[in-house]
Amino acid sequence: MTIKWPSEKLNFENQTYNDDHLDPKTELTELHKLSNFIEELTGLTSIIEKKIASTEELRVEAYKVIESLGLNSQKDYQDLLITYVCSLSLSNEPTLVSWNYVKQISYNSWYIENYLYDTIIYCIENNYCAANSFIDLAKDAISSLSNNGLPSISERKNEARLNNKNYWCREENKLEQLWWGLRHNEMNSYEDESTLLRLLFKLNINEFINQISSSSNPFFIQSVFWSIGTDFKYESWANIVIISPPAFNEDSSWNQSPIFPLLLVTAYNNINNVSHSIPRHNPEQTQITEAKNNITELAKEVVELINKRDDSTPIFKRWSAWLMRNILIENDHDESDIFSSAYLDAVLIDEIGKVLRDEISQSSLPNDAMSWESWSYTALKSHYFQKKYTSKVDVSDFIDLWKVTVNSWNNEEGEKLKNNVKMFIPLSDNIPTVAYCLSYPISQEKNPDELWLNTWINLQSIKDIVEFGYPDGNSKSKYDDSTTAHRILLSFLYFGIGILDFLKGDNNDISRRSGNFLYTSLFEAVNEMREINYFIDRDGIDSLFNQIMMRRIIWNGLVETNSFFTESSSPTIKDTIGRISNDIVDVWRLIQIFNQNNIEPIRVAQILKEASIDLDELDSQMQTLNSLDKSRYPYDDTLVRKIKSETTHLNTF
């Protein structure tokens, strides 16, 4: 089956557009049957060769030819003849001066601009023009464009070219900008030369690759790809993929070539267009299923094609790290939702994993990797290990992510950790995606609770920064350092919860034993943070405490068999609630969380009774606080009254 991009397939299936313009191939074939056709073009040819006549002046001369030949006098016939003679002229004199003149003519004629390419191809196929003339002309044009020559007729495009050049010289994270797809680039900045670019691509694709490979301007290269149709035709994209030069070295370092990263962006955007073909509001299940199958099919085809290249492994490593980065940042993503930005990322990552296998676990990042790649690449290893695409991982890779001390706080290692925490750990109440992506391999070890606790103990110097600030900082930097250190510890607590959740999922004797020990460590660690952190993101710590509390209650069982926790597991539910029982607002928030998690009021009543929580006092104090500040202390006594009625019922037994 022939692979097509979604838009290409759609256009192919809906070919209802009728082109009323003259077809150069058909019309010129008929014109060449006239014995006096070439002779009648002598005057028009002479004028074009002088390179001074305007488009309208050429149309006057072309009209004379039409009258002499007895042809239809419609305007397209005039422009058809001009296009044909321009093709011959360029073949005889393939210089940039000649090309600039033809561009000026085509700028004032839609027909010439859009049919010059087809006319030249017809002339070459019928030996009226020499292919080498246009290959040489295209090479000269690309060389000039790469050196900021051959200005556009449009000043706006010239300004865009200059701005792009200056931006690229200033940009430090060039590869990351390529992954983004050079946002805000105007694809048509170099469309004036699209005819020559398309000709070179068709006539000599190897020379085409050689020419664009010599350019270091990614905006130019992206526009070239757009001109030759990689965005509109899968075959064009695939032909370049097969023969384009390497972009990554054997150690996965980037060699500064922008070609292949831009080809990957083109593929990604086209596959992503599949989801745009179905309605976002109430789509039919058959539409979703078909679209998902199409995405998987295209992703598989793209990965398999790239895998034929000798440098496929470094390509996949760097690209998949970028795809994983996007998943980690999208914390509210749903990888099963076709409309989620993470859906295609996940599909491509899985297809890449199927061909990489153990190569991903046996390799490390190159020296030129960006700071975020350490976390995204490690998360990638974890994902492939969980999917069983790779059979082993080095657990130290996951523990070492938090390897930082006071001494390394401001060096490269410390800065990398700080930057990654800021990027991947959002300020929200939910467990971030990265916590689960990094924690799975640890949960599969024999002693996950010990691994987590030992690392937590080793983070003592970071706890000191939270409490006292960095020793050499001023008052502002001390606060900033304390805030960053707090987020680092918060991220490690999230990491621990991720391990705990995986242990709960396994639910066997070993995982339950480790899970109980880890839960105890997490409980104490969160309370330690509540004690040393007086003012920084208290909501974040409180949210973590509630996350741990809810797991204790929801996972609690009445018997030992197959229960992750039992009534006697330490800390008990009474112990956990006892840590907040003196703060009436915290207790009220906990009651709300119970309700949001659909815990029956009678169960809540039992829990609060065992923790000696006085609901009458809570009701009275919350009523008072609510009257003072409704926005800060929202309160509805309906829930409390329902729980109180259950408490009364319990007291009768």
mmCIF file with all atom_site columns, N, CA and C in Angstrom, residues 181-205:
data_model
loop_
_atom_site.group_PDB
_atom_site.id
_atom_site.type_symbol
_atom_site.label_atom_id
_atom_site.label_alt_id
_atom_site.label_comp_id
_atom_site.label_asym_id
_atom_site.label_entity_id
_atom_site.label_seq_id
_atom_site.pdbx_PDB_ins_code
_atom_site.Cartn_x
_atom_site.Cartn_y
_atom_site.Cartn_z
_atom_site.occupancy
_atom_site.B_iso_or_equiv
_atom_site.pdbx_formal_charge
_atom_site.auth_seq_id
_atom_site.auth_comp_id
_atom_site.auth_asym_id
_atom_site.auth_atom_id
_atom_site.pdbx_PDB_model_num
ATOM 1  N N  . GLY A 1 181 ? 10.570 23.082 15.740  1.00 0.00 ? 181 GLY A N  1
ATOM 2  C CA . GLY A 1 181 ? 10.114 23.328 14.372  1.00 0.00 ? 181 GLY A CA 1
ATOM 3  C C  . GLY A 1 181 ? 10.311 24.753 13.927  1.00 0.00 ? 181 GLY A C  1
ATOM 4  N N  . LEU A 1 182 ? 11.282 25.453 14.530  1.00 0.00 ? 182 LEU A N  1
ATOM 5  C CA . LEU A 1 182 ? 11.553 26.853 14.164  1.00 0.00 ? 182 LEU A CA 1
ATOM 6  C C  . LEU A 1 182 ? 10.262 27.664 14.174  1.00 0.00 ? 182 LEU A C  1
ATOM 7  N N  . ARG A 1 183 ? 9.687  27.762 15.347  1.00 0.00 ? 183 ARG A N  1
ATOM 8  C CA . ARG A 1 183 ? 8.434  28.488 15.498  1.00 0.00 ? 183 ARG A CA 1
ATOM 9  C C  . ARG A 1 183 ? 8.528  29.894 14.922  1.00 0.00 ? 183 ARG A C  1
ATOM 10 N N  . HIS A 1 184 ? 7.467  30.333 14.287  1.00 0.00 ? 184 HIS A N  1
ATOM 11 C CA . HIS A 1 184 ? 7.333  31.678 13.710  1.00 0.00 ? 184 HIS A CA 1
ATOM 12 C C  . HIS A 1 184 ? 8.103  31.849 12.400  1.00 0.00 ? 184 HIS A C  1
ATOM 13 N N  . ASN A 1 185 ? 8.683  30.767 11.872  1.00 0.00 ? 185 ASN A N  1
ATOM 14 C CA . ASN A 1 185 ? 9.327  30.888 10.571  1.00 0.00 ? 185 ASN A CA 1
ATOM 15 C C  . ASN A 1 185 ? 8.267  31.022 9.484   1.00 0.00 ? 185 ASN A C  1
ATOM 16 N N  . GLU A 1 186 ? 8.485  31.954 8.557   1.00 0.00 ? 186 GLU A N  1
ATOM 17 C CA . GLU A 1 186 ? 7.590  32.113 7.420   1.00 0.00 ? 186 GLU A CA 1
ATOM 18 C C  . GLU A 1 186 ? 8.083  31.197 6.310   1.00 0.00 ? 186 GLU A C  1
ATOM 19 N N  . MET A 1 187 ? 7.330  30.144 6.045   1.00 0.00 ? 187 MET A N  1
ATOM 20 C CA . MET A 1 187 ? 7.766  29.132 5.091   1.00 0.00 ? 187 MET A CA 1
ATOM 21 C C  . MET A 1 187 ? 7.985  29.693 3.690   1.00 0.00 ? 187 MET A C  1
ATOM 22 N N  . ASN A 1 188 ? 7.269  30.770 3.352   1.00 0.00 ? 188 ASN A N  1
ATOM 23 C CA . ASN A 1 188 ? 7.353  31.280 1.992   1.00 0.00 ? 188 ASN A CA 1
ATOM 24 C C  . ASN A 1 188 ? 8.430  32.346 1.813   1.00 0.00 ? 188 ASN A C  1
ATOM 25 N N  . SER A 1 189 ? 9.348  32.447 2.760   1.00 0.00 ? 189 SER A N  1
ATOM 26 C CA . SER A 1 189 ? 10.380 33.477 2.670   1.00 0.00 ? 189 SER A CA 1
ATOM 27 C C  . SER A 1 189 ? 11.269 33.305 1.443   1.00 0.00 ? 189 SER A C  1
ATOM 28 N N  . TYR A 1 190 ? 11.362 32.060 0.953   1.00 0.00 ? 190 TYR A N  1
ATOM 29 C CA . TYR A 1 190 ? 12.220 31.789 -0.205  1.00 0.00 ? 190 TYR A CA 1
ATOM 30 C C  . TYR A 1 190 ? 11.417 31.223 -1.375  1.00 0.00 ? 190 TYR A C  1
ATOM 31 N N  . GLU A 1 191 ? 10.112 31.498 -1.407  1.00 0.00 ? 191 GLU A N  1
ATOM 32 C CA . GLU A 1 191 ? 9.273  30.907 -2.446  1.00 0.00 ? 191 GLU A CA 1
ATOM 33 C C  . GLU A 1 191 ? 9.570  31.466 -3.827  1.00 0.00 ? 191 GLU A C  1
ATOM 34 N N  . ASP A 1 192 ? 10.246 32.618 -3.905  1.00 0.00 ? 192 ASP A N  1
ATOM 35 C CA . ASP A 1 192 ? 10.592 33.176 -5.218  1.00 0.00 ? 192 ASP A CA 1
ATOM 36 C C  . ASP A 1 192 ? 11.428 32.197 -6.030  1.00 0.00 ? 192 ASP A C  1
ATOM 37 N N  . GLU A 1 193 ? 12.224 31.382 -5.310  1.00 0.00 ? 193 GLU A N  1
ATOM 38 C CA . GLU A 1 193 ? 13.101 30.418 -5.988  1.00 0.00 ? 193 GLU A CA 1
ATOM 39 C C  . GLU A 1 193 ? 12.531 28.995 -5.969  1.00 0.00 ? 193 GLU A C  1
ATOM 40 N N  . SER A 1 194 ? 11.263 28.854 -5.659  1.00 0.00 ? 194 SER A N  1
ATOM 41 C CA . SER A 1 194 ? 10.690 27.515 -5.517  1.00 0.00 ? 194 SER A CA 1
ATOM 42 C C  . SER A 1 194 ? 10.767 26.714 -6.816  1.00 0.00 ? 194 SER A C  1
ATOM 43 N N  . THR A 1 195 ? 10.645 27.386 -7.959  1.00 0.00 ? 195 THR A N  1
ATOM 44 C CA . THR A 1 195 ? 10.724 26.662 -9.235  1.00 0.00 ? 195 THR A CA 1
ATOM 45 C C  . THR A 1 195 ? 12.085 26.009 -9.405  1.00 0.00 ? 195 THR A C  1
ATOM 46 N N  . LEU A 1 196 ? 13.151 26.755 -9.127  1.00 0.00 ? 196 LEU A N  1
ATOM 47 C CA . LEU A 1 196 ? 14.499 26.196 -9.263  1.00 0.00 ? 196 LEU A CA 1
ATOM 48 C C  . LEU A 1 196 ? 14.744 25.089 -8.240  1.00 0.00 ? 196 LEU A C  1
ATOM 49 N N  . LEU A 1 197 ? 14.245 25.268 -7.031  1.00 0.00 ? 197 LEU A N  1
ATOM 50 C CA . LEU A 1 197 ? 14.430 24.260 -5.983  1.00 0.00 ? 197 LEU A CA 1
ATOM 51 C C  . LEU A 1 197 ? 13.728 22.956 -6.362  1.00 0.00 ? 197 LEU A C  1
ATOM 52 N N  . ARG A 1 198 ? 12.527 23.080 -6.868  1.00 0.00 ? 198 ARG A N  1
ATOM 53 C CA . ARG A 1 198 ? 11.771 21.895 -7.292  1.00 0.00 ? 198 ARG A CA 1
ATOM 54 C C  . ARG A 1 198 ? 12.444 21.205 -8.474  1.00 0.00 ? 198 ARG A C  1
ATOM 55 N N  . LEU A 1 199 ? 13.002 22.005 -9.369  1.00 0.00 ? 199 LEU A N  1
ATOM 56 C CA . LEU A 1 199 ? 13.682 21.428 -10.532 1.00 0.00 ? 199 LEU A CA 1
ATOM 57 C C  . LEU A 1 199 ? 14.910 20.622 -10.120 1.00 0.00 ? 199 LEU A C  1
ATOM 58 N N  . LEU A 1 200 ? 15.704 21.188 -9.235  1.00 0.00 ? 200 LEU A N  1
ATOM 59 C CA . LEU A 1 200 ? 16.907 20.484 -8.800  1.00 0.00 ? 200 LEU A CA 1
ATOM 60 C C  . LEU A 1 200 ? 16.536 19.199 -8.056  1.00 0.00 ? 200 LEU A C  1
ATOM 61 N N  . PHE A 1 201 ? 15.501 19.266 -7.240  1.00 0.00 ? 201 PHE A N  1
ATOM 62 C CA . PHE A 1 201 ? 15.051 18.085 -6.501  1.00 0.00 ? 201 PHE A CA 1
ATOM 63 C C  . PHE A 1 201 ? 14.614 16.975 -7.454  1.00 0.00 ? 201 PHE A C  1
ATOM 64 N N  . LYS A 1 202 ? 13.933 17.341 -8.526  1.00 0.00 ? 202 LYS A N  1
ATOM 65 C CA . LYS A 1 202 ? 13.444 16.340 -9.473  1.00 0.00 ? 202 LYS A CA 1
ATOM 66 C C  . LYS A 1 202 ? 14.555 15.842 -10.394 1.00 0.00 ? 202 LYS A C  1
ATOM 67 N N  . LEU A 1 203 ? 15.412 16.752 -10.842 1.00 0.00 ? 203 LEU A N  1
ATOM 68 C CA . LEU A 1 203 ? 16.409 16.388 -11.851 1.00 0.00 ? 203 LEU A CA 1
ATOM 69 C C  . LEU A 1 203 ? 17.626 15.678 -11.267 1.00 0.00 ? 203 LEU A C  1
ATOM 70 N N  . ASN A 1 204 ? 18.000 16.063 -10.042 1.00 0.00 ? 204 ASN A N  1
ATOM 71 C CA . ASN A 1 204 ? 19.187 15.455 -9.438  1.00 0.00 ? 204 ASN A CA 1
ATOM 72 C C  . ASN A 1 204 ? 19.083 15.578 -7.919  1.00 0.00 ? 204 ASN A C  1
ATOM 73 N N  . ILE A 1 205 ? 18.420 14.614 -7.294  1.00 0.00 ? 205 ILE A N  1
ATOM 74 C CA . ILE A 1 205 ? 18.151 14.701 -5.859  1.00 0.00 ? 205 ILE A CA 1
ATOM 75 C C  . ILE A 1 205 ? 19.438 14.650 -5.034  1.00 0.00 ? 205 ILE A C  1
#
